[in-house]
Amino acid sequence: MKDERNFNLLDYNTFGIDVNCRRFVEYDSVDEAQVIVRSLADEDRPLLILGGGSDLLLTADYPGTVLHSAIKGIVPVEADDTIGVDSQLIRCGSGEIWDDVVAWSLSHNLYGAENLSIIPGEVGASAVQNIGAYGAEAKDLIYDVEAVEISTGNIVHFANADCEYSYRQSRFKHQWRDKYLITHVTYKFSRAFRPNLDYGNIRGALAEKGIDSPTALQVRDTVIEIRNAKLPDPKVQGNAGSFFMNPIVDSATFERLHKEFSNLRYFEIPQADGTMMYKIPAGWMIDQCGWKGKSLGRAAVHDKQALVLVNRGGASGCDIVRLMQTIRHDVKQKFGLDLYPEVNIKP
């Protein structure tokens, strides 16, 4: 267990914001997590549960305690017949790097996560954020979430349905915020590879290589190449990946936008009741507002992907927030839509 005071968080947030927290506690087992939460006092609060810091923007020194999981392990789980012979459960420690799990799954001929390759962050955060990319989401894989209840120290289990997953949302982000330390996530992988190629330019990138029937590893490699080509390395330019969520609108709003903007980008989202919702790419709207590649002080919009805000060196969290607010204002003025950050802004 690590327990330090006045701890620097520069290496624990991918935006590269140089701030401290009053107390930093890292645990590498369920027992340690239970000991920690049962010993927390009023002066240790507020609490910040931190993963890899890839979905976090710190705007000042954190006045309370940061809790970080270092629980490791990627272990196959025996399951009953309800899982199906074509599936395999894998239990992962919340401190495992997410992309290590993706790589491990493919090396063991288990599929479903290849489109989620090199999304930064840790396993615990995948269950909080419902990470997603290229037509896949963590909720499609999550089977069970194990956690320690902060108020009691008790171990609890949540099935996928309990977490109420939706686009970049879960109960861990809302009703359950700061109530649980996630210790393990069990994923349900498929033994049969079913390529998911219809989102983004995966199919086109594969075609350029002359690949018509890709393997899972070829899909992973292609996703990595696409992401690396348009997303900045946090070690070079601090960032948290996609900063904003893509707005999802109803048919009436979509028709208004389509009439006004003939070049409107969108993705159809069929609903269970037969209606249609539409996802409007936030990056496209930011680009249309002229922000792609532009700076506001030391904070900037990435020149290859307008959905990504970057720290060009020496930016404070408040600098990033000022850029965020300016972009939100401009998108609202032009499109009439509100942009909401995917990134968790603290304090």
PDB file of N, CA, C and O in Angstrom, residues 14 22 44 57 117 122 150 202 276:
ATOM      1  N   THR A  14      -3.326  12.378 -17.805  1.00  0.00           N
ATOM      2  CA  THR A  14      -2.735  12.436 -19.139  1.00  0.00           C
ATOM      3  C   THR A  14      -2.785  13.835 -19.749  1.00  0.00           C
ATOM      4  O   THR A  14      -2.165  14.063 -20.796  1.00  0.00           O
ATOM      5  N   ARG A  22      -3.899  16.394  -1.377  1.00  0.00           N
ATOM      6  CA  ARG A  22      -3.525  16.422   0.041  1.00  0.00           C
ATOM      7  C   ARG A  22      -3.058  15.044   0.522  1.00  0.00           C
ATOM      8  O   ARG A  22      -2.121  14.929   1.298  1.00  0.00           O
ATOM      9  N   ASP A  44     -10.202  13.327   5.606  1.00  0.00           N
ATOM     10  CA  ASP A  44      -9.682  12.741   4.362  1.00  0.00           C
ATOM     11  C   ASP A  44     -10.530  13.112   3.149  1.00  0.00           C
ATOM     12  O   ASP A  44     -10.109  12.900   2.011  1.00  0.00           O
ATOM     13  N   LEU A  57      -9.593  16.027 -15.893  1.00  0.00           N
ATOM     14  CA  LEU A  57      -8.976  17.344 -16.007  1.00  0.00           C
ATOM     15  C   LEU A  57      -8.939  17.970 -14.620  1.00  0.00           C
ATOM     16  O   LEU A  57      -9.979  18.258 -14.030  1.00  0.00           O
ATOM     17  N   SER A 117      -9.152  -1.104 -29.076  1.00  0.00           N
ATOM     18  CA  SER A 117      -7.706  -1.114 -28.887  1.00  0.00           C
ATOM     19  C   SER A 117      -7.156   0.280 -28.607  1.00  0.00           C
ATOM     20  O   SER A 117      -7.636   1.277 -29.153  1.00  0.00           O
ATOM     21  N   GLU A 122      -7.506   2.423 -17.413  1.00  0.00           N
ATOM     22  CA  GLU A 122      -7.441   1.159 -16.696  1.00  0.00           C
ATOM     23  C   GLU A 122      -8.792   0.460 -16.687  1.00  0.00           C
ATOM     24  O   GLU A 122      -9.821   1.044 -17.031  1.00  0.00           O
ATOM     25  N   ILE A 150     -17.657   2.049  -0.041  1.00  0.00           N
ATOM     26  CA  ILE A 150     -16.834   2.949   0.766  1.00  0.00           C
ATOM     27  C   ILE A 150     -17.424   3.172   2.150  1.00  0.00           C
ATOM     28  O   ILE A 150     -16.694   3.255   3.142  1.00  0.00           O
ATOM     29  N   ILE A 202     -12.594   1.934 -40.733  1.00  0.00           N
ATOM     30  CA  ILE A 202     -11.878   0.666 -40.571  1.00  0.00           C
ATOM     31  C   ILE A 202     -11.901  -0.132 -41.869  1.00  0.00           C
ATOM     32  O   ILE A 202     -10.864  -0.608 -42.342  1.00  0.00           O
ATOM     33  N   MET A 276     -36.088   6.550 -34.672  1.00  0.00           N
ATOM     34  CA  MET A 276     -34.665   6.722 -34.951  1.00  0.00           C
ATOM     35  C   MET A 276     -34.129   7.927 -34.197  1.00  0.00           C
ATOM     36  O   MET A 276     -34.756   8.984 -34.148  1.00  0.00           O
TER      37      MET A 276
END
